[in-house]
Short mmCIF file of C-alpha atoms and ligand atoms in Angstrom, two decimals:
data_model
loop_
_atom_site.label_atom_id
_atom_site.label_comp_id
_atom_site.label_asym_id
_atom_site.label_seq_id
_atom_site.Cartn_x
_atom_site.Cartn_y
_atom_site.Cartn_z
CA UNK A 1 81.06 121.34 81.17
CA UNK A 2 84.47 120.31 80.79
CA UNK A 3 85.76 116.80 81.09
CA UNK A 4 87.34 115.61 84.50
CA UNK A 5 90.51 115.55 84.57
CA UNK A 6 92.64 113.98 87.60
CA UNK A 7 95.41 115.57 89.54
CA UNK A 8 98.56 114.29 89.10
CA UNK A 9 98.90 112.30 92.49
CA UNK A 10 101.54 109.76 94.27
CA UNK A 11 99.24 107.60 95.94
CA UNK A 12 100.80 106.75 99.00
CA UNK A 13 97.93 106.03 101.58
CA UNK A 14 96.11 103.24 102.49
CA UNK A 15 94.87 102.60 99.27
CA UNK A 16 93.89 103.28 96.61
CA UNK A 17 97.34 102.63 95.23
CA UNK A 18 99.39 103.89 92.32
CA UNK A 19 98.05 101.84 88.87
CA UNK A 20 100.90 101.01 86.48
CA UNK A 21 100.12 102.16 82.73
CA UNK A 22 99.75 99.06 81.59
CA UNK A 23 96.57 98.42 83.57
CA UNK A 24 94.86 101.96 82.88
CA UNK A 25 95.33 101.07 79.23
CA UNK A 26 93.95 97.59 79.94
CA UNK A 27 90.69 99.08 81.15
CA UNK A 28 90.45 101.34 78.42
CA UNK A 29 89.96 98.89 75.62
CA UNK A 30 86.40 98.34 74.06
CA UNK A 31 84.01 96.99 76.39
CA UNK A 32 82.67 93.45 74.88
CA UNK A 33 79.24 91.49 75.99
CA UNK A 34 79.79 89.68 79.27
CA UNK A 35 78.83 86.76 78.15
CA UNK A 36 80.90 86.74 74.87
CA UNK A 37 82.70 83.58 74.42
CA UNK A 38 86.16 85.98 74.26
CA UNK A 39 85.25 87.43 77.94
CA UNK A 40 83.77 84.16 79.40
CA UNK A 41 87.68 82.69 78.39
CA UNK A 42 88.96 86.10 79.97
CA UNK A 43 86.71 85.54 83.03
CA UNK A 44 88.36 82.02 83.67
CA UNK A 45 92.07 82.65 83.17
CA UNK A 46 91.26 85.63 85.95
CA UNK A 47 90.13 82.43 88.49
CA UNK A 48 93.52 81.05 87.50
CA UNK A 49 95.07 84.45 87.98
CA UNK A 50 93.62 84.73 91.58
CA UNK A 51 94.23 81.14 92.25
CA UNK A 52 98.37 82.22 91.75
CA UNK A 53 97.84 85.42 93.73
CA UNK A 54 96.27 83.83 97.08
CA UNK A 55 97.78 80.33 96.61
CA UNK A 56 94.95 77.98 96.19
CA UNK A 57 93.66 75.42 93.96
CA UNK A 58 90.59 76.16 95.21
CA UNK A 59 87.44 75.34 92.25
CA UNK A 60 85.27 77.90 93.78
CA UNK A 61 87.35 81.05 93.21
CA UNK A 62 85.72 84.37 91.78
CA UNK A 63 85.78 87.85 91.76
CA UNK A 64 83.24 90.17 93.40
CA UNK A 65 81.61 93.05 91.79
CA UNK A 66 82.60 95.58 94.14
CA UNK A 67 85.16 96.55 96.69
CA UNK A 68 86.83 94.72 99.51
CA UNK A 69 83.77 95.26 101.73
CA UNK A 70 81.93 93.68 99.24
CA UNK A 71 84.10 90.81 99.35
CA UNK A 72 83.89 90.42 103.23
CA UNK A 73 80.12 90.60 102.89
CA UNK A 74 79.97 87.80 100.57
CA UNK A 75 82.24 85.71 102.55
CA UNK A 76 80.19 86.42 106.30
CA UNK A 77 77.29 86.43 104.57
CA UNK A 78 77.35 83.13 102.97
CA UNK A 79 78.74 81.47 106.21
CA UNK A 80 76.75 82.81 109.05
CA UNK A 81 73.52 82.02 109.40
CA UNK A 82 70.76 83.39 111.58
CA UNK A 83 71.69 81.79 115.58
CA UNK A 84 75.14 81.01 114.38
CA UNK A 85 78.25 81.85 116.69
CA UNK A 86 80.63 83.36 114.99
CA UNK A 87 84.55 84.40 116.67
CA UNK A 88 85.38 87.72 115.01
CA UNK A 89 89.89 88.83 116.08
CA UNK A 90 89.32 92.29 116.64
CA UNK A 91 92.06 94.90 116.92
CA UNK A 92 91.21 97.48 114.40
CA UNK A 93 88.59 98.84 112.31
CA UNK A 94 88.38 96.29 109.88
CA UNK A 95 88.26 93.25 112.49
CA UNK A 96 85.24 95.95 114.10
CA UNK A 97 83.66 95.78 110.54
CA UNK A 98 83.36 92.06 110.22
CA UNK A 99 81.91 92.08 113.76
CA UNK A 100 78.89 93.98 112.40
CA UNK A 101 78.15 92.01 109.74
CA UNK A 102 78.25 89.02 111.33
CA UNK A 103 75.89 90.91 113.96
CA UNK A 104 73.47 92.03 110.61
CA UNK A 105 73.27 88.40 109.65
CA UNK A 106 71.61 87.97 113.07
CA UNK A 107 74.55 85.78 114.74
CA UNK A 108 76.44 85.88 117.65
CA UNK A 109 79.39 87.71 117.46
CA UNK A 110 82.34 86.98 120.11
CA UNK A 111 85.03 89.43 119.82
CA UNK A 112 88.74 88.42 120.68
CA UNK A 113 89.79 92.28 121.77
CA UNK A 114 93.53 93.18 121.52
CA UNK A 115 94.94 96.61 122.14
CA UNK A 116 94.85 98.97 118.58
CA UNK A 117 98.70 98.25 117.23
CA UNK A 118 99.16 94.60 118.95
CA UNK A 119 98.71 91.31 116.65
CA UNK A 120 96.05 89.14 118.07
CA UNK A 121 96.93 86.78 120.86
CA UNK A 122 96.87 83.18 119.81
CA UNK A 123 96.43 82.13 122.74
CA UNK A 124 93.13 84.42 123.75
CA UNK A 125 91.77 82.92 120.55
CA UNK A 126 92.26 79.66 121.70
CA UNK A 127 90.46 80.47 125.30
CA UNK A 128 87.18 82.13 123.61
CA UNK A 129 87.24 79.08 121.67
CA UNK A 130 87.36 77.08 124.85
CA UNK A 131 84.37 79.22 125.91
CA UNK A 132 81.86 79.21 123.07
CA UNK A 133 82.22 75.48 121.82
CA UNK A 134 79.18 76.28 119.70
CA UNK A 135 81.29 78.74 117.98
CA UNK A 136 81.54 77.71 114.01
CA UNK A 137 83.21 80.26 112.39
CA UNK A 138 86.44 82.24 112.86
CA UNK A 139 86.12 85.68 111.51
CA UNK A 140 90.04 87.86 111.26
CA UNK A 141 92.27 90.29 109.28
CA UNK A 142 95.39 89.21 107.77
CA UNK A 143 96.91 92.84 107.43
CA UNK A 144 95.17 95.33 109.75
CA UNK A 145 95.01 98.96 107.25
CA UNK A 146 93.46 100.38 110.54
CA UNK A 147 96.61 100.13 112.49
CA UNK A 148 99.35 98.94 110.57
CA UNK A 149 99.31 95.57 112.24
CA UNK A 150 100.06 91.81 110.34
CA UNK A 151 97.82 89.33 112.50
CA UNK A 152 99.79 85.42 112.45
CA UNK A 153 97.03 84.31 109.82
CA UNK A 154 98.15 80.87 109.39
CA UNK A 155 98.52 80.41 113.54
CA UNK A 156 94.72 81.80 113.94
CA UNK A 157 93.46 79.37 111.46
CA UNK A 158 94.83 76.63 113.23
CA UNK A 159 93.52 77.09 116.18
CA UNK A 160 90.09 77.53 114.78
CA UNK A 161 90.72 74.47 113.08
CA UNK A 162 91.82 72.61 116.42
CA UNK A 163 88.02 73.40 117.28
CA UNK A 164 86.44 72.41 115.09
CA UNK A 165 85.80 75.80 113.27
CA UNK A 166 86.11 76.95 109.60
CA UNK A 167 88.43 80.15 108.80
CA UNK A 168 87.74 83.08 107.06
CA UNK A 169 90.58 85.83 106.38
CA UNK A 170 90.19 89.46 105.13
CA UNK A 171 93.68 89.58 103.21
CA UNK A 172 92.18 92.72 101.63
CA UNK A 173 95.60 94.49 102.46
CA UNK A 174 97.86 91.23 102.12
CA UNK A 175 97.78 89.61 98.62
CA UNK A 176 101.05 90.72 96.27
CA UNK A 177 102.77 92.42 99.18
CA UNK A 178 103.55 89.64 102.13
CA UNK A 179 103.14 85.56 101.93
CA UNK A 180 99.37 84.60 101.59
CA UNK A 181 99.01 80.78 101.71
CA UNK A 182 95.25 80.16 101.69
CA UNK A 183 95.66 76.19 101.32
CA UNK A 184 98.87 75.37 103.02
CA UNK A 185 97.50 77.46 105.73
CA UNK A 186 94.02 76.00 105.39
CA UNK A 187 91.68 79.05 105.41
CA UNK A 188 88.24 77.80 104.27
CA UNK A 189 87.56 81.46 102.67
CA UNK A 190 89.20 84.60 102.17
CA UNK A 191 88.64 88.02 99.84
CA UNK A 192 91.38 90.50 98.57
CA UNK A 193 90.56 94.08 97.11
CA UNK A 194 91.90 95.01 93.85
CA UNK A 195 93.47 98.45 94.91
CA UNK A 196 96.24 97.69 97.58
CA UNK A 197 99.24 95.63 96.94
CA UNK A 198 97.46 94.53 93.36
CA UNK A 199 97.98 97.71 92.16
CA UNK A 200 94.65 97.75 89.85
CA UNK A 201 92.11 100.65 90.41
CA UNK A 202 89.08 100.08 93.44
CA UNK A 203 85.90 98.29 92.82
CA UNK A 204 87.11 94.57 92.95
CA UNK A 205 87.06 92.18 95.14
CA UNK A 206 88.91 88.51 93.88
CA UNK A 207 87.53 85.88 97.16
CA UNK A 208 87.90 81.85 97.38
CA UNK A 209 86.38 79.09 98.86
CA UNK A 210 87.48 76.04 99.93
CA UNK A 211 86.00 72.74 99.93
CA UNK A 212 84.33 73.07 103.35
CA UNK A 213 83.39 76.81 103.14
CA UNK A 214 80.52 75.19 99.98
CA UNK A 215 79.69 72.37 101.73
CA UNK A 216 78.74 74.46 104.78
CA UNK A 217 77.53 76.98 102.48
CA UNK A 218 75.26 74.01 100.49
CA UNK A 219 73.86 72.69 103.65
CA UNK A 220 72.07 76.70 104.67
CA UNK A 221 68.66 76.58 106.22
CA UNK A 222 67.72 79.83 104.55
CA UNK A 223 69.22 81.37 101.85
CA UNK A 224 71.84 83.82 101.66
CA UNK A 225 70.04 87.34 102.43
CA UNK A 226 72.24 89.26 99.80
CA UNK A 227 70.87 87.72 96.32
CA UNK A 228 73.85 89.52 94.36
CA UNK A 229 76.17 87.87 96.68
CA UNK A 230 74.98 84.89 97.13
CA UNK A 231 78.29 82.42 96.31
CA UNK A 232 75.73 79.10 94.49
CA UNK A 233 74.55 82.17 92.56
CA UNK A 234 78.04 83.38 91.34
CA UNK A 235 79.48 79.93 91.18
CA UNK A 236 77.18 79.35 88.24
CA UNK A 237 78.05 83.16 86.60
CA UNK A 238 81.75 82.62 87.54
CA UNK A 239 82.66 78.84 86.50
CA UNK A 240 79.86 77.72 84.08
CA UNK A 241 81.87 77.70 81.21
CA UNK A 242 79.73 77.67 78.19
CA UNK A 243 76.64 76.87 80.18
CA UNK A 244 77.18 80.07 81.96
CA UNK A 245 74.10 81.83 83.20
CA UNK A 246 73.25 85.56 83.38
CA UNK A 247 73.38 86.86 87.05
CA UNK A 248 74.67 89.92 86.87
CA UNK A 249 76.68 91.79 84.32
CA UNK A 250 80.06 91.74 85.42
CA UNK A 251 82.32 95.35 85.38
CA UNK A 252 83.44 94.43 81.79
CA UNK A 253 86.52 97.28 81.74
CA UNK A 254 87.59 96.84 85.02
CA UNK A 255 87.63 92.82 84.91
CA UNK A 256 90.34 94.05 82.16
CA UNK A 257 92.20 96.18 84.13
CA UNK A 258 92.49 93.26 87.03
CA UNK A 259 93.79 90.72 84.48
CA UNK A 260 96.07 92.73 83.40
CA UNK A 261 97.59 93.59 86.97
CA UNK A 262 97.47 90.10 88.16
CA UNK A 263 99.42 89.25 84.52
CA UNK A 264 101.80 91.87 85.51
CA UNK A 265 102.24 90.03 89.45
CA UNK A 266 102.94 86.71 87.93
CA UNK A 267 105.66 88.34 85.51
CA UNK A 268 107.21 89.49 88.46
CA UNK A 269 106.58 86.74 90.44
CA UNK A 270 104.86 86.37 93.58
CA UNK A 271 108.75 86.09 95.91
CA UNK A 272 110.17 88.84 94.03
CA UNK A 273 107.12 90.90 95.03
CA UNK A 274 106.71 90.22 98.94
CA UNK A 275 111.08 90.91 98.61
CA UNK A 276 110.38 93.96 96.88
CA UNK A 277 107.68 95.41 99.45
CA UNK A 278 109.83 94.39 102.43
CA UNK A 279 112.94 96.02 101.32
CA UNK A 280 111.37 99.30 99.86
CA UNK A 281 109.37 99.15 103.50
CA UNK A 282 112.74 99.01 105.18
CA UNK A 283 114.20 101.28 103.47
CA UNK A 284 111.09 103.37 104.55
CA UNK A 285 111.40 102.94 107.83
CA UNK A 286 114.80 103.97 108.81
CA UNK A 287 114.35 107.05 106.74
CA UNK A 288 111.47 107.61 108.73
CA UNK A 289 113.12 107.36 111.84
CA UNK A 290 115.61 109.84 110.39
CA UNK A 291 113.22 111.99 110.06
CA UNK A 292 112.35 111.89 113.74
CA UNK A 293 108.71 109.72 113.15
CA UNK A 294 107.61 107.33 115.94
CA UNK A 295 106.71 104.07 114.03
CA UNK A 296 103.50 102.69 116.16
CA UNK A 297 104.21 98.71 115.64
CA UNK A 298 106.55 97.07 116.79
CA UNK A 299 109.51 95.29 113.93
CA UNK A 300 107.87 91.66 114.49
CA UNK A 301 104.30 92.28 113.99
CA UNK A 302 104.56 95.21 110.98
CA UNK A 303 103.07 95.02 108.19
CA UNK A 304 105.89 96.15 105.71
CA UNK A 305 102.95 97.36 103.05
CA UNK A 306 101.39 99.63 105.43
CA UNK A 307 103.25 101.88 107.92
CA UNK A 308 101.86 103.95 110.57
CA UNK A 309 103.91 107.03 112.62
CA UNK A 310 102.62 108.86 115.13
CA UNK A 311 102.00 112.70 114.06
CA UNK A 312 104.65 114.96 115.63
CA UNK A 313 103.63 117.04 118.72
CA UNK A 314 102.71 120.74 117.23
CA UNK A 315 102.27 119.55 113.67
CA UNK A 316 98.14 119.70 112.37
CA UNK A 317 97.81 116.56 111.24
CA UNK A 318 95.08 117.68 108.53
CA UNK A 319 96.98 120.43 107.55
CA UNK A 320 100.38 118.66 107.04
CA UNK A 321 98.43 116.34 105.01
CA UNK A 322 96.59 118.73 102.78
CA UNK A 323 100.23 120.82 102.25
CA UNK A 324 101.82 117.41 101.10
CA UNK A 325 98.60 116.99 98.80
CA UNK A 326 98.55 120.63 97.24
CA UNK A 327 102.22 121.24 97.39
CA UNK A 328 104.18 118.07 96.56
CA UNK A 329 101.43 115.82 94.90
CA UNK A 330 101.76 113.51 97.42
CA UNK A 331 98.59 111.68 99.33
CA UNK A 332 99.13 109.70 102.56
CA UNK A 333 96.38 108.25 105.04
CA UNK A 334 95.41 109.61 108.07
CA UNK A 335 94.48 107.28 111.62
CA UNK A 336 91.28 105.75 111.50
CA UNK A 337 88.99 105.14 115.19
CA UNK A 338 90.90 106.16 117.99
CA UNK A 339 93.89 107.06 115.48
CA UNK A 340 92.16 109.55 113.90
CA UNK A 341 94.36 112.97 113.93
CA UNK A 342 97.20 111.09 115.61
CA UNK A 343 99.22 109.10 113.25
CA UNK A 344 99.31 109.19 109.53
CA UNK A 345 99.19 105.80 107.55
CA UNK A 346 101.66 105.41 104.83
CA UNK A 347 101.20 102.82 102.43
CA UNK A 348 103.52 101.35 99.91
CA UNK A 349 101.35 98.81 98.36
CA UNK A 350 101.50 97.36 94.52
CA UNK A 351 103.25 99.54 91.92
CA UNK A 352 103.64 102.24 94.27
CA UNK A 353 106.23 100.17 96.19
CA UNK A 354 109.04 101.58 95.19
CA UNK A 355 112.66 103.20 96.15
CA UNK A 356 112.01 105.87 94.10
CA UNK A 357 108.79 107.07 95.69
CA UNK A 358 110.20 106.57 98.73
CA UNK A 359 112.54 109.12 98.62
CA UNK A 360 110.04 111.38 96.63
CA UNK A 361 107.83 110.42 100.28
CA UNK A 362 111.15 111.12 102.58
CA UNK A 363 112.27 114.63 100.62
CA UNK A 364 108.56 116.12 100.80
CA UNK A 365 107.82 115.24 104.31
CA UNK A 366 111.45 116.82 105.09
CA UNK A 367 110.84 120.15 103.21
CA UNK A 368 107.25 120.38 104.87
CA UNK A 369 108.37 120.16 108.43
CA UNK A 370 110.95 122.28 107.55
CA UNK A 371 107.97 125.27 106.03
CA UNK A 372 106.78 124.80 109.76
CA UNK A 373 110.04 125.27 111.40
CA UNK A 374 109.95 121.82 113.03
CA UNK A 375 112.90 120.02 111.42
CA UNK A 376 114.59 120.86 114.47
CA UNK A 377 111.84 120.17 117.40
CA UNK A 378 111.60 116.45 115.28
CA UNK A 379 115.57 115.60 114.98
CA UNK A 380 115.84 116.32 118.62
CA UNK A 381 113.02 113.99 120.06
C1 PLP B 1 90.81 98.52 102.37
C2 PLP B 1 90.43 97.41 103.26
C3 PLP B 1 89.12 96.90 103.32
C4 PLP B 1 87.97 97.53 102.59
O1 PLP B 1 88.15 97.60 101.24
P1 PLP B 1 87.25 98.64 100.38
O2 PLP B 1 87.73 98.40 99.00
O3 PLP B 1 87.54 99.99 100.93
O4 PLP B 1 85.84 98.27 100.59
C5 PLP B 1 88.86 95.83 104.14
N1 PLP B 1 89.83 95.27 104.87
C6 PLP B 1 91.10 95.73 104.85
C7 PLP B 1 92.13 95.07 105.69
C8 PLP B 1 91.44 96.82 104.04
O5 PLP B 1 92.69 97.26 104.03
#
């Protein structure tokens, strides 16, 4: 059988994003022991690496073996416990997700509903909270993928604070592409993904926790359920320098490939790169608009990385999707939930967020409506 060889693609969905050469050819260097001295010294200038991308000095940050959802289970898992109450911001499919896993690790999960393509409402947060004060945690999505929506992070972690009430943050969509602040926001623990706006291939998940996120996390009744992702665990794989204990074996290659793309985010700097997402985005948008798409979020609460438009009337949304696969190379997202077949997420995360692919994005779309005869029916709506 022959080998597997890729499709030339533009990734422009919801992720996974385009990788840069540079990181490809990071992962493909020889794979080494994981606990070779010359790894264990890679492993801790990642932390540092991380640290820069989410903006902490937190001790306790690490990368998870595994995707973003593995990130957000180590982070609900090791701070819920069984009779717990637990605030989840829901408005989208990933707030929906965290709701669930709080629910599997047997809490009580109060969900803080807001209409599919609104931000969260501060001030329902605050009432729930007013509700349930045996609430402890504060579960919510920086940058909703589901709907296109960026949630006031560092308001929502206030409040929780106000109530006494740790923080924890999916920024899965967030980090490299808009401001993350995890300490001068004070969120107690947060996890990123490694194939959005870091622009490294799926499979990793870089998470931090702050000095009250351990101490809650030391003072468990029962252990965490998940052994592989159970934070004292990893601490000790993670940051025990020379004493460093065998837990797991880390994804050797791929560790590689996320140094490498967070090495590339500090070259370019963390400003430069929110700027450079935010003006490609705009740029994105009104050529959108010329094109006769709907954008579903409103200006103030967009997220610039992730922009969802409402599939024209008379246009199949699989089909248009497939044709801009097959025929121009091109992949964008379609809705998830109750946006399924209705509006089409385009992403412009990481290395992929660029003018260039923009207009490679703009000119396909514009040649495809035009094979269904619709450039007209669109310009005039
Ligand atoms: C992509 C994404 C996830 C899940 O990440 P996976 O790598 O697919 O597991 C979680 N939350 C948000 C906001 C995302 O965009």
């Amino acid at each position: 059988m022959p080998a597997f060889v890729p499709p030339n693609r533009l990734l422009l969905g919801p992720g996974p994003s385009a990788v840069p050469a540079r990181v490809l050819q990071a992962t493909a260097q020889p794979t080494i022991g994981h606990l070779d001295p010359a790894f264990i010294g890679m492993m801790d200038e990642l932390n540092d690496l991380v640290r820069y991308a989410m903006q902490t000095e937190n001790h306790c940050t690490l990368t998870i073996s595994g995707p973003g959802s593995a990130g957000m289970e180590a982070c609900i898992g090791n701070l819920v416990e069984a009779g717990d109450t637990v605030v989840v911001c829901r408005n989208g499919v990933f707030g929906e997700r965290m709701r669930q896993l709080v629910i599997r690790a047997g809490a009580t999960a109060i969900a803080v509903d807001q209409t599919w393509g609104e931000p969260i409402d501060p001030v329902a947060l605050d009432q729930a909270l007013r509700e349930h004060p045996e609430a402890s945690l504060v579960a919510f999505v920086h940058a909703e993928t589901s709907t296109g929506v960026l949630n006031d992070a560092e308001q929502l972690a206030r409040i929780a604070d106000e109530h006494g009430c740790l923080s924890v943050m999916d920024c899965v969509a967030s980090v490299g592409g808009v401001p993350v602040r995890i300490d001068e926001w004070g969120i107690d623990a947060a996890y990123t993904g490694s194939q959005k706006c870091l622009a490294c291939p799926p499979g990793l998940a870089p998470a931090t926790f702050g000095p009250r996120a351990i101490e809650r996390i030391q003072a468990r009744k029962t252990p965490t359920a998940s052994w592989m992702f159970d934070i004292s665990e990893l601490t000790r794989y993670w940051s025990g320098g020379a004493r460093r204990n065998y837990h797991h074996t880390a994804p050797v290659n791929a560790l590689y490939g996320l140094h490498e793309a967070l090495v590339l985010l500090r070259e370019e700097g963390l400003d430069a790169s929110w700027k450079r997402h935010g003006s490609v985005s705009s740029l994105a948008c009104s050529g959108l608009a010329d094109l006769g798409l709907q954008l579903t979020v409103n200006e103030a609460h967009r997220a610039p990385q992730l922009l969802v438009v409402q599939v024209p009337h008379g246009v199949d949304d699989a089909q248009f999707r497939r044709q801009l696969l097959d025929v121009e190379g091109i992949e964008i997202g379609g809705g998830l939930g109750p946006g399924a077949g209705k509006v089409w997420r385009i992403g412009l995360m990481g290395h992929g967020a660029r003018e260039a692919n923009v207009e490679r994005l703009l000119g396909a779309m514009s040649r495809q409506f035009d094979a269904l005869g619709l450039q007209g029916i669109e310009r005039a709506s």
